[in-house]
PDB file of C-alpha atoms in Angstrom:
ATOM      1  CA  UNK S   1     122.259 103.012 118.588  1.00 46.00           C
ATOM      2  CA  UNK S   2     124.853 101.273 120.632  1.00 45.00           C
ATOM      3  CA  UNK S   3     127.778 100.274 118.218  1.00 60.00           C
ATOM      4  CA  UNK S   4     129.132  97.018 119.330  1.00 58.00           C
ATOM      5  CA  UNK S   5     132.962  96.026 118.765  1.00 60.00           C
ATOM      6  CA  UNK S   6     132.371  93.024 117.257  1.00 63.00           C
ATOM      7  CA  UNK S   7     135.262  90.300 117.275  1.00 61.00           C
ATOM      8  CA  UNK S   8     135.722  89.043 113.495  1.00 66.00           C
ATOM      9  CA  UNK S   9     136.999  85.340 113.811  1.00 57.00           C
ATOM     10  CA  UNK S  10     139.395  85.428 111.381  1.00 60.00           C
ATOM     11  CA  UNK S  11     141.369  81.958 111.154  1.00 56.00           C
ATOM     12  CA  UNK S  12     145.186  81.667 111.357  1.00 52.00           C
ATOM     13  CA  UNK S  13     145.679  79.858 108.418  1.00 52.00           C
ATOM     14  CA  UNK S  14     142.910  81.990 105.969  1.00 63.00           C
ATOM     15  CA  UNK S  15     143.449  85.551 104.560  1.00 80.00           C
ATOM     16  CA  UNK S  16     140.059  86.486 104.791  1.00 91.00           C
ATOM     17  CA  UNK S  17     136.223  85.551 106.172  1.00 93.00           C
ATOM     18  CA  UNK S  18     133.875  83.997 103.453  1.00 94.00           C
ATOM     19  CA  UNK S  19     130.818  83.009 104.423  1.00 94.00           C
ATOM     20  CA  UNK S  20     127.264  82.948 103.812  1.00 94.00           C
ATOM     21  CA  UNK S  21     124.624  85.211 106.888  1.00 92.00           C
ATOM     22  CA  UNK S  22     120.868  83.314 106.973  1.00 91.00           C
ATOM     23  CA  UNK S  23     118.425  83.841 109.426  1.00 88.00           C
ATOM     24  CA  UNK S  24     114.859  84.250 110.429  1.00 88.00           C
ATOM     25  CA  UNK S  25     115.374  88.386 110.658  1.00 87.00           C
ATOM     26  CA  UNK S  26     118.874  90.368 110.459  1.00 88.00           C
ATOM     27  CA  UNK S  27     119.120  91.018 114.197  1.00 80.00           C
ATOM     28  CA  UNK S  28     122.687  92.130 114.195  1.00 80.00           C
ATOM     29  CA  UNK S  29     123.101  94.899 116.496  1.00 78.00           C
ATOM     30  CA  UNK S  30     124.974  98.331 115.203  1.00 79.00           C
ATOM     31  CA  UNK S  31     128.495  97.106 115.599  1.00 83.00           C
ATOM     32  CA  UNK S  32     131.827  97.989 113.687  1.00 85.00           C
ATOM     33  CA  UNK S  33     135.213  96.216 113.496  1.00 89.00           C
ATOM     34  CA  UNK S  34     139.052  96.704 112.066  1.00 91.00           C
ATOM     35  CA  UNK S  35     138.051  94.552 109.491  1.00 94.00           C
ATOM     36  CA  UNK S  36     136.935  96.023 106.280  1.00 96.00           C
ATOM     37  CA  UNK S  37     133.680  94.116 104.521  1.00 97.00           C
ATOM     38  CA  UNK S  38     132.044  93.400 101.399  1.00 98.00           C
ATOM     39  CA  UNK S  39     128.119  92.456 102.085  1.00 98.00           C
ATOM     40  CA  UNK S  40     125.888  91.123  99.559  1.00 98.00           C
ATOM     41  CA  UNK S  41     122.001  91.190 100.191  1.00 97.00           C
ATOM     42  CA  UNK S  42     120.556  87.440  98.761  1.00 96.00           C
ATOM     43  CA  UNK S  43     117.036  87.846 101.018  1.00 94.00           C
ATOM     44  CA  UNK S  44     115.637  90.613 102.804  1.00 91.00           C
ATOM     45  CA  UNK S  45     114.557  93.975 102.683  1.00 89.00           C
ATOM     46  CA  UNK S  46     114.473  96.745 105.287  1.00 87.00           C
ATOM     47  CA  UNK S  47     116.687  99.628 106.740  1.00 88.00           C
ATOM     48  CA  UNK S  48     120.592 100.270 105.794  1.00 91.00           C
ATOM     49  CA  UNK S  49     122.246 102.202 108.828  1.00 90.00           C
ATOM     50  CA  UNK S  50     125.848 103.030 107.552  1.00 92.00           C
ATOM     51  CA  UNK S  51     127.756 105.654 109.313  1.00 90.00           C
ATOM     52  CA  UNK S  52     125.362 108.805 109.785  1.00 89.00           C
ATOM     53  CA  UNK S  53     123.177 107.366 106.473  1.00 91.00           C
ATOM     54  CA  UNK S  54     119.667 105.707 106.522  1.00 89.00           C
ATOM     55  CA  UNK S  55     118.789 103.953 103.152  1.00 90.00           C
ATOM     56  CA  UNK S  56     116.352 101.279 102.327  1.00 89.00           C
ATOM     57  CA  UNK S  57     117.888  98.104 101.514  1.00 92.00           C
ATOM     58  CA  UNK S  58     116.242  95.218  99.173  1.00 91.00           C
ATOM     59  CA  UNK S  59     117.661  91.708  97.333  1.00 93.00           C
ATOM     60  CA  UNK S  60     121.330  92.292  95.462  1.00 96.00           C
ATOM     61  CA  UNK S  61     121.900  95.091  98.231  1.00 97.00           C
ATOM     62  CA  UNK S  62     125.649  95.391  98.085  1.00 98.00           C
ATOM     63  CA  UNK S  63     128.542  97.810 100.225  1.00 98.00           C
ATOM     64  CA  UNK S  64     131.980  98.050 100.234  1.00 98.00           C
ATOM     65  CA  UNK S  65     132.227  99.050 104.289  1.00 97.00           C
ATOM     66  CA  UNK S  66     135.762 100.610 105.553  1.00 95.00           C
ATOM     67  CA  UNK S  67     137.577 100.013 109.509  1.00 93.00           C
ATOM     68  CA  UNK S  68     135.816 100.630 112.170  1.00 89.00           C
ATOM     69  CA  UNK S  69     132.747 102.037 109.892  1.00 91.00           C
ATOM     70  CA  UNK S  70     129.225 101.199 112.707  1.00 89.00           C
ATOM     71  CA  UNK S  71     126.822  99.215 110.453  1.00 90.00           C
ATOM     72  CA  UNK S  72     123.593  97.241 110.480  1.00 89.00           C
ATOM     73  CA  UNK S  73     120.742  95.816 108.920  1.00 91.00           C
ATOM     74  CA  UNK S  74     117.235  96.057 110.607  1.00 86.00           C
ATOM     75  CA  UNK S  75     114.727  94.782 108.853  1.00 84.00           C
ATOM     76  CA  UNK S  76     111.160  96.780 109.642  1.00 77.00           C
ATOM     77  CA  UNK S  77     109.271  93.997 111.097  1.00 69.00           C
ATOM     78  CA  UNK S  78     109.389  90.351 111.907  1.00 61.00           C
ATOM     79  CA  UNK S  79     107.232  89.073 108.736  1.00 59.00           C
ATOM     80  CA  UNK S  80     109.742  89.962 106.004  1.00 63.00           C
ATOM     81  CA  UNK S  81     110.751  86.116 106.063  1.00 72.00           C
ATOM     82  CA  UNK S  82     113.966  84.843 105.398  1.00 86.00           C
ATOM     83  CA  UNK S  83     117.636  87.178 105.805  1.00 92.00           C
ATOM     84  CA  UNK S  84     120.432  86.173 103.882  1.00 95.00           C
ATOM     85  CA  UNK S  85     123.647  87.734 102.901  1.00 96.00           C
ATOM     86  CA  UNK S  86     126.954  87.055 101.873  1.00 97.00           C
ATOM     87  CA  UNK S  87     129.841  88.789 103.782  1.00 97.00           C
ATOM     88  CA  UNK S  88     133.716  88.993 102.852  1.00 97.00           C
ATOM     89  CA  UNK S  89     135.603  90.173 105.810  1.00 96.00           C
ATOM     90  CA  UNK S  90     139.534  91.001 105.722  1.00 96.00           C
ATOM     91  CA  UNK S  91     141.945  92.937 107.816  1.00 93.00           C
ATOM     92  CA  UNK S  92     144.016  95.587 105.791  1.00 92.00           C
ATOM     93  CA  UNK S  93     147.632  94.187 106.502  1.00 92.00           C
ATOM     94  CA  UNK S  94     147.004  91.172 103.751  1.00 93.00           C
ATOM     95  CA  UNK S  95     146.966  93.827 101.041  1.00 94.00           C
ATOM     96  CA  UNK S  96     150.345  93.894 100.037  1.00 92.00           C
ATOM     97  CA  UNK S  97     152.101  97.483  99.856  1.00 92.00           C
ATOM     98  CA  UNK S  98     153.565  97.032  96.657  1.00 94.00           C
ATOM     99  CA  UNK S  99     152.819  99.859  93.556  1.00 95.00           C
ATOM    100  CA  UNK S 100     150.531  97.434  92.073  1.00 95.00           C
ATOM    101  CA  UNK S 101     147.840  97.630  94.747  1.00 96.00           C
ATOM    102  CA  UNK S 102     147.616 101.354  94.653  1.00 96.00           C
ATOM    103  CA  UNK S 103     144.136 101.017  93.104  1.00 97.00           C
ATOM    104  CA  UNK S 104     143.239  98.822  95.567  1.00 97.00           C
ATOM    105  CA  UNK S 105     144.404 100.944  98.537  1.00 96.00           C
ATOM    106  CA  UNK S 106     142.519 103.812  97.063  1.00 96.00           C
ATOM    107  CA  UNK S 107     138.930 101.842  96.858  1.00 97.00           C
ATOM    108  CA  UNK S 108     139.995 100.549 100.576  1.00 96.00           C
ATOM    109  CA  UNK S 109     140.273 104.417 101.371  1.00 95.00           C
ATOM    110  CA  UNK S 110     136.958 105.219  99.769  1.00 95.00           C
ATOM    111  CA  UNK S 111     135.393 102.462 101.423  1.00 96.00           C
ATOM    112  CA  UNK S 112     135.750 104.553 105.113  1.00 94.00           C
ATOM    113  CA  UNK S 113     132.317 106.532 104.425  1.00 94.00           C
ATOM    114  CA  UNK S 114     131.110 103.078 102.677  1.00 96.00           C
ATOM    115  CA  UNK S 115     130.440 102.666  99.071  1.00 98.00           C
ATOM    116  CA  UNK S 116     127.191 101.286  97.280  1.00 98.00           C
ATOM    117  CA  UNK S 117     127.846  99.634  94.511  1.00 97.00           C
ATOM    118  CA  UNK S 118     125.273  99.981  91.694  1.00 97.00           C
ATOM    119  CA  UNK S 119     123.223  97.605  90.421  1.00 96.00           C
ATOM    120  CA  UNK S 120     124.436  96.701  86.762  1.00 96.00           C
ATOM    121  CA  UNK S 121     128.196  96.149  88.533  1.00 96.00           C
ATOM    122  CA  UNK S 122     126.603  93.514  90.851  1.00 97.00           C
ATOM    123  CA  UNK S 123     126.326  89.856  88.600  1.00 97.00           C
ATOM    124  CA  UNK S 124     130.327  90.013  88.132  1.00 97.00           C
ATOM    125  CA  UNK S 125     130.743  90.877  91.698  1.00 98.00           C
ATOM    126  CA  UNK S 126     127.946  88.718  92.981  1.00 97.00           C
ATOM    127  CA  UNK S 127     129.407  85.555  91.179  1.00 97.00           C
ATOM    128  CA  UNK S 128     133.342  86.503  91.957  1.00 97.00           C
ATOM    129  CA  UNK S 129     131.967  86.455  95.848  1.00 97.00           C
ATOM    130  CA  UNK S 130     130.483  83.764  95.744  1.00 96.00           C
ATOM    131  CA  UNK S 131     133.140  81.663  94.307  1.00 96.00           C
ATOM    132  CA  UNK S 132     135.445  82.658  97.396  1.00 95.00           C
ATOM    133  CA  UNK S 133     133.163  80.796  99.608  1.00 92.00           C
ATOM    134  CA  UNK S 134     134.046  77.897  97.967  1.00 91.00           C
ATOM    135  CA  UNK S 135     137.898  78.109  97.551  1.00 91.00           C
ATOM    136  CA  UNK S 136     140.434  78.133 100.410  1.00 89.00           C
ATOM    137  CA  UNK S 137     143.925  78.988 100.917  1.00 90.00           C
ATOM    138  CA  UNK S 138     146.241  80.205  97.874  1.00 92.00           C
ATOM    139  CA  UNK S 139     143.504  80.211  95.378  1.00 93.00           C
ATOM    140  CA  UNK S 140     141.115  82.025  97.775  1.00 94.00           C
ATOM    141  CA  UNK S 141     143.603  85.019  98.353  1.00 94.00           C
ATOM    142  CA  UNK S 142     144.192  85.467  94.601  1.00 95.00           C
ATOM    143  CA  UNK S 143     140.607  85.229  93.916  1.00 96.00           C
ATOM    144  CA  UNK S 144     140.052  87.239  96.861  1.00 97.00           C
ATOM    145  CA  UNK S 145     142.605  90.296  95.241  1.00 97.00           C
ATOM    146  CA  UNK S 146     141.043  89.271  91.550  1.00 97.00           C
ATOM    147  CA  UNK S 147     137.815  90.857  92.829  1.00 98.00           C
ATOM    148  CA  UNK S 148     138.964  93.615  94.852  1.00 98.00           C
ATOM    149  CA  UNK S 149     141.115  94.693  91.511  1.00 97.00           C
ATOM    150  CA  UNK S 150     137.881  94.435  89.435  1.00 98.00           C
ATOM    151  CA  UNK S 151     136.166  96.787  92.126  1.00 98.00           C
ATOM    152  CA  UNK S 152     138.622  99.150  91.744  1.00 98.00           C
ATOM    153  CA  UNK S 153     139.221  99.427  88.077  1.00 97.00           C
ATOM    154  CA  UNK S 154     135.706  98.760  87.032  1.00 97.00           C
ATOM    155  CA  UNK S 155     132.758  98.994  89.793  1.00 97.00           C
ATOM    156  CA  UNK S 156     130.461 102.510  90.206  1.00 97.00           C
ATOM    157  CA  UNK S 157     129.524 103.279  93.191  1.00 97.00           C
ATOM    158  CA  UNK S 158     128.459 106.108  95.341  1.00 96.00           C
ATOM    159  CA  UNK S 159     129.648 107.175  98.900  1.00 96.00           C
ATOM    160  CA  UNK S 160     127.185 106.071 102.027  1.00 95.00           C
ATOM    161  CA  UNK S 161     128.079 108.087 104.831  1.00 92.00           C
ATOM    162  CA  UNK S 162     128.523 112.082 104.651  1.00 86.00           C
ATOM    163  CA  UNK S 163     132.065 113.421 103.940  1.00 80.00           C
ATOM    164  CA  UNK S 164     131.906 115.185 107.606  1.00 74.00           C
ATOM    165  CA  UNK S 165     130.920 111.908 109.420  1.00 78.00           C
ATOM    166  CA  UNK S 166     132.984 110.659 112.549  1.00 74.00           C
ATOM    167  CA  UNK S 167     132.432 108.490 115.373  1.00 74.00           C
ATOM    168  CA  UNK S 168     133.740 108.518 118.836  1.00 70.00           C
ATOM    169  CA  UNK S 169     132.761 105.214 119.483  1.00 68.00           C
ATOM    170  CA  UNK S 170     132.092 106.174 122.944  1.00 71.00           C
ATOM    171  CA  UNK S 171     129.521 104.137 125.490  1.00 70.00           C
ATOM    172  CA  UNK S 172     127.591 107.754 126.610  1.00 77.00           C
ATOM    173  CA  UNK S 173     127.450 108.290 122.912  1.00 79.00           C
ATOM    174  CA  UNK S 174     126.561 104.878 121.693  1.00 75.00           C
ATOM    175  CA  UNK S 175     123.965 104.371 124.547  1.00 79.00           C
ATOM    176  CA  UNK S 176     122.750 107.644 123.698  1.00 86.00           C
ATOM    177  CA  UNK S 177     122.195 106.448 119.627  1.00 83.00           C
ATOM    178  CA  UNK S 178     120.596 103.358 120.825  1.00 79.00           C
ATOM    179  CA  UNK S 179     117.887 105.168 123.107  1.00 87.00           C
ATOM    180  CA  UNK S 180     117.246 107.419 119.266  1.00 89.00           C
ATOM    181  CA  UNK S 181     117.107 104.742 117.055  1.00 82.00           C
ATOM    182  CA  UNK S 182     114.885 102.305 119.052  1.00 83.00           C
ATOM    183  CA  UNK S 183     112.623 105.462 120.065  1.00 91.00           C
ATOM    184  CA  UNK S 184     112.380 106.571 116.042  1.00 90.00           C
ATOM    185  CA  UNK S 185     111.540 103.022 115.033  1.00 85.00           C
ATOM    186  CA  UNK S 186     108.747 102.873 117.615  1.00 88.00           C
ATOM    187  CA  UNK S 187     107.335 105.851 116.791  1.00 92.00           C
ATOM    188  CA  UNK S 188     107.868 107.201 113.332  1.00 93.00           C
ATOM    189  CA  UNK S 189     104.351 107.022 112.858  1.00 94.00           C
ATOM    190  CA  UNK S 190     103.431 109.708 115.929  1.00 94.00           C
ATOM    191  CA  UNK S 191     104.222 113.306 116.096  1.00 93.00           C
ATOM    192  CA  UNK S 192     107.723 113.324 117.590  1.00 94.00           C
ATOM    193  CA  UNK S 193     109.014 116.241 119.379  1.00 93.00           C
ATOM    194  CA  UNK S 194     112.295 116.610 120.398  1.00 93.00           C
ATOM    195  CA  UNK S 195     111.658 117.011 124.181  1.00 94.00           C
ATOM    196  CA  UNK S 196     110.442 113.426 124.022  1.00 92.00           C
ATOM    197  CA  UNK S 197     113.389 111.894 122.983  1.00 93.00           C
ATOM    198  CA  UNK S 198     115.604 114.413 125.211  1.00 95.00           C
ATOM    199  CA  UNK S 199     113.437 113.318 128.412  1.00 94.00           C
ATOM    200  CA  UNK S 200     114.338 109.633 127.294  1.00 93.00           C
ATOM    201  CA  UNK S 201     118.265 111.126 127.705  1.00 94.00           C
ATOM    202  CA  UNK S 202     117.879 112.993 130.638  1.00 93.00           C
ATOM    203  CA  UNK S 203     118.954 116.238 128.282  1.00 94.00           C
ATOM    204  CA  UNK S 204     117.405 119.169 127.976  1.00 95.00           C
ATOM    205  CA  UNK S 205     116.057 120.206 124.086  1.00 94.00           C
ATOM    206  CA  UNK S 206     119.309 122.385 123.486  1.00 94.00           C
ATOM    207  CA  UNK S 207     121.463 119.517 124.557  1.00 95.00           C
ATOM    208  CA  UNK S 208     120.511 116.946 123.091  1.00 94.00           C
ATOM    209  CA  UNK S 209     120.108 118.975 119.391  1.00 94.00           C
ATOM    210  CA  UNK S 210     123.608 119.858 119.994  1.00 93.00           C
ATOM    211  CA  UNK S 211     124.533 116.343 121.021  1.00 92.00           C
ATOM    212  CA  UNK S 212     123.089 114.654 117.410  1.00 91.00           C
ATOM    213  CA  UNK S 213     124.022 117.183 115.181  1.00 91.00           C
ATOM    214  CA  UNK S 214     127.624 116.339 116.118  1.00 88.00           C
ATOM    215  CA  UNK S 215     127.475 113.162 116.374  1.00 85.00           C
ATOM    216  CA  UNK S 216     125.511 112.227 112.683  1.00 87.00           C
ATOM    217  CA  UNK S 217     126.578 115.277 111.104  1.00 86.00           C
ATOM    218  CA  UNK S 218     122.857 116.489 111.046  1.00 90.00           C
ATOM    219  CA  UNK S 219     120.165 117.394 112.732  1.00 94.00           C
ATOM    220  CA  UNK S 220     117.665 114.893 114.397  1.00 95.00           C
ATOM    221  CA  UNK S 221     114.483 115.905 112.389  1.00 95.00           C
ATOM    222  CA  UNK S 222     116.550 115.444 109.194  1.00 94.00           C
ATOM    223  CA  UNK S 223     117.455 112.177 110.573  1.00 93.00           C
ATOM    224  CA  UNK S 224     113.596 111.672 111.346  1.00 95.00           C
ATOM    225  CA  UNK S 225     112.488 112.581 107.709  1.00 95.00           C
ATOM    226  CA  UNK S 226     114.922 110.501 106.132  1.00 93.00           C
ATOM    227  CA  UNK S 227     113.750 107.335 107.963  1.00 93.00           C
ATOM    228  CA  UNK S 228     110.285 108.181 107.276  1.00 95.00           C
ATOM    229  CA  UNK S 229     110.573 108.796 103.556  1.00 94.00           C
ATOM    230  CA  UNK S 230     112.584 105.279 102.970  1.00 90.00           C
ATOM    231  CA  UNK S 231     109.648 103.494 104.934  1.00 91.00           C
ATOM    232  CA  UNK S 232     107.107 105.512 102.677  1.00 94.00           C
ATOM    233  CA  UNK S 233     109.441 104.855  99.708  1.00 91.00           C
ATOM    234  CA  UNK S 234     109.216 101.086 100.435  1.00 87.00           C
ATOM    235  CA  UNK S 235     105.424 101.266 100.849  1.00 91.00           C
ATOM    236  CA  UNK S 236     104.883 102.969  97.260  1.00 93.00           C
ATOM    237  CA  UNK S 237     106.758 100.122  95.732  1.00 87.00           C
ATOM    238  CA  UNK S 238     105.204  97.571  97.262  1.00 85.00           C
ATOM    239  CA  UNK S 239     101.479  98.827  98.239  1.00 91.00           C
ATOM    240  CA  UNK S 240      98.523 100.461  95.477  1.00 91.00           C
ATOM    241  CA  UNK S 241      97.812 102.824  98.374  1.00 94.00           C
ATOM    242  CA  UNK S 242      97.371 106.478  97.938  1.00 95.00           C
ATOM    243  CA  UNK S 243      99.837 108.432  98.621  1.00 96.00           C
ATOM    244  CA  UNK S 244      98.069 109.983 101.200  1.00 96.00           C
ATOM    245  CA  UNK S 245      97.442 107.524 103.201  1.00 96.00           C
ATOM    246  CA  UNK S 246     101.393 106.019 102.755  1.00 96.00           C
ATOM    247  CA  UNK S 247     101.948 110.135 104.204  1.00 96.00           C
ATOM    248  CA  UNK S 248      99.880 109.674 107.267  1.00 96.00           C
ATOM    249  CA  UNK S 249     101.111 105.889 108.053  1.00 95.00           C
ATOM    250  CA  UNK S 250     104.405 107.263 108.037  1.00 95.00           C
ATOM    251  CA  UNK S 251     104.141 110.205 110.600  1.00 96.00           C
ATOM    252  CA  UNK S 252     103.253 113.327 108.068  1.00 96.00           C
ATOM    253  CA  UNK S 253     100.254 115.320 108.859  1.00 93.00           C
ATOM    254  CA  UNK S 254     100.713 117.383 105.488  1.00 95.00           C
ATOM    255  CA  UNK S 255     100.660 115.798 101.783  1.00 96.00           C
ATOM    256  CA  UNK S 256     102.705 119.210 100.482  1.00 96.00           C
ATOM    257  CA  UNK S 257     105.068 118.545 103.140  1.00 97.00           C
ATOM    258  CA  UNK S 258     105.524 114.951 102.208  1.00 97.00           C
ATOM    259  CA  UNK S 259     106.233 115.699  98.720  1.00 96.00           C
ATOM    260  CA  UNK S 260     108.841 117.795  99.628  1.00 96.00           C
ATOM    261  CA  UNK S 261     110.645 115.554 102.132  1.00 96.00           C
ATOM    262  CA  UNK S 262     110.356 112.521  99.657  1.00 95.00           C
ATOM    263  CA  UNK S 263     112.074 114.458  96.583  1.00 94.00           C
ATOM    264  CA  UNK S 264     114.684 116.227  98.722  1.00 94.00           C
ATOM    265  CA  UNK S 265     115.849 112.271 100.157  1.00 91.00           C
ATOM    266  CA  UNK S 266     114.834 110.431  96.468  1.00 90.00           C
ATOM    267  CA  UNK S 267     115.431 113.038  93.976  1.00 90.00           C
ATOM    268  CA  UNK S 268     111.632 112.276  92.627  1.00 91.00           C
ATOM    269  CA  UNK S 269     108.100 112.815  93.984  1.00 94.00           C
ATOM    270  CA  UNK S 270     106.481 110.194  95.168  1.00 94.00           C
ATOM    271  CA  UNK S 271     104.414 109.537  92.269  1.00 93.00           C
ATOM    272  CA  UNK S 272     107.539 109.838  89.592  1.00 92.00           C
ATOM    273  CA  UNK S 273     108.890 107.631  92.232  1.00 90.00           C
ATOM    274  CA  UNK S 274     106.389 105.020  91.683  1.00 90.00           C
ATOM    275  CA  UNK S 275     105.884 105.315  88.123  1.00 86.00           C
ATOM    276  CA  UNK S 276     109.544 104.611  87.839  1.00 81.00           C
ATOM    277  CA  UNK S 277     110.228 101.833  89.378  1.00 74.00           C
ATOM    278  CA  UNK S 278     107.069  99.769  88.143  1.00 69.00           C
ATOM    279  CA  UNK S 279     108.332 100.636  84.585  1.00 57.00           C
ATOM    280  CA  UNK S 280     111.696  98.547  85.665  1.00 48.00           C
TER     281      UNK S 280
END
């Protein structure tokens, strides 16, 4: 994926960026920026790219996201209706150095691999954020530091992208990403074999393994498996099909080898997985 530098139009007179994202589909490309962001999912469902991590994204989504951390949301197809989101965008500089902003400092630290927030943290948040969109000037900022202080002190969360993950922000390298992801989303459903996506590069098989590996801090048929098992994972929630047939729409020729893949990316197998979640 090509990671775009994208200007953040940050105005003279505000602290920070409140505003609310609609449209038909999120067609944002994979961009990053100085500024660090808070995103809130209102509509939507489809893929999370974060760094070198693939998750599945639905409603009440919501990441802390650090500097210059490439992001995007894709959603799978055109027919998942309405996108929405609500995005709080700052640059670091307006967070006072003072001892009483350590905390905060530290979550803006954590926040370079991305955090997810979980889900029984997100009402407070949700309503704190939205709040800021309708404030300005002095009472924006302190509401602004009011909810980056409740973060801190009382939000879970879990780290998005791996501890080992960098990015040269490079064109050759972002080109390169680009030519991947649009190839993967085209084709997850084939059999994909490495010299196909290497021909796309002009690399040879040994090249271009060596090439991904360092760039995402894993292999590309890890990468592969984890982007089919959070399209499968989206299709057990939302489909009665068997789980056989979710396996073969979603590029795996063996149902053992499905299983596997699923619980090493979910922590469950695909039936615990759907058992779960319809208990909610």
């Amino acid at each position: 994926m090509k990671a775009v530098l994208e200007q953040v139009a940050i105005a003279e007179q505000d602290s920070i960026r409140a505003f609310r994202y609609s449209k038909k589909v999120f067609d944002a490309p994979w961009h990053f920026h100085p500024e660090y962001e808070l995103t809130l999912i209102l509509r939507s469902a489809g893929i999370r790219y974060v760094g070198n991590n693939i998750s599945d994204f639905n409603e009440g989504d919501l990441v802390l996201l650090g500097s210059n951390l490439p992001h995007c949301w894709k959603n799978i197809d055109d027919k998942t209706g309405p996108s929405e989101s609500l995005v709080i965008q700052w640059r670091q500089e307006i967070i006072s150095d003072l001892p009483i902003f350590d905390q905060i400092h530290e979550l803006m630290h954590r926040a370079q691999r991305g955090l997810f927030i979980h889900p029984k943290d997100r009402p407070e948040i949700a309503s704190r954020m939205h709040a800021l969109t309708d404030s300005t000037g002095i009472e924006q900022y302190l509401g602004f530091v009011e909810l980056l202080d409740y973060i801190a002190r009382h939000a879970h969360y879990d780290y998005i992208a791996g501890a080992s993950y960098s990015y040269d922000g490079t064109s050759a390298t972002t080109n390169r990403l680009e030519v991947v992801q649009s190839y993967v989303k085209t084709h997850f459903k084939d059999k994909i074999k490495l010299a196909d996506i290497a021909d796309k590069l002009s690399m040879s098989e040994q090249s271009f393994s060596r090439f991904f590996s360092k760039t995402m801090s894993k292999p590309f048929f890890v990468f592969l498996n984890e982007y089919r098992v959070n399209i499968s994972s989206r299709l057990i929630l939302e489909t009665d099909l068997q789980m056989a047939e979710i396996a073969y729409q979603c590029g795996y020729e063996s149902l053992p080898f499905f299983y596997k893949q699923f619980k090493k990316f979910k922590g469950y197998t695909p039936l615990e997985f759907r058992k779960m979640y319809r208990r909610i």
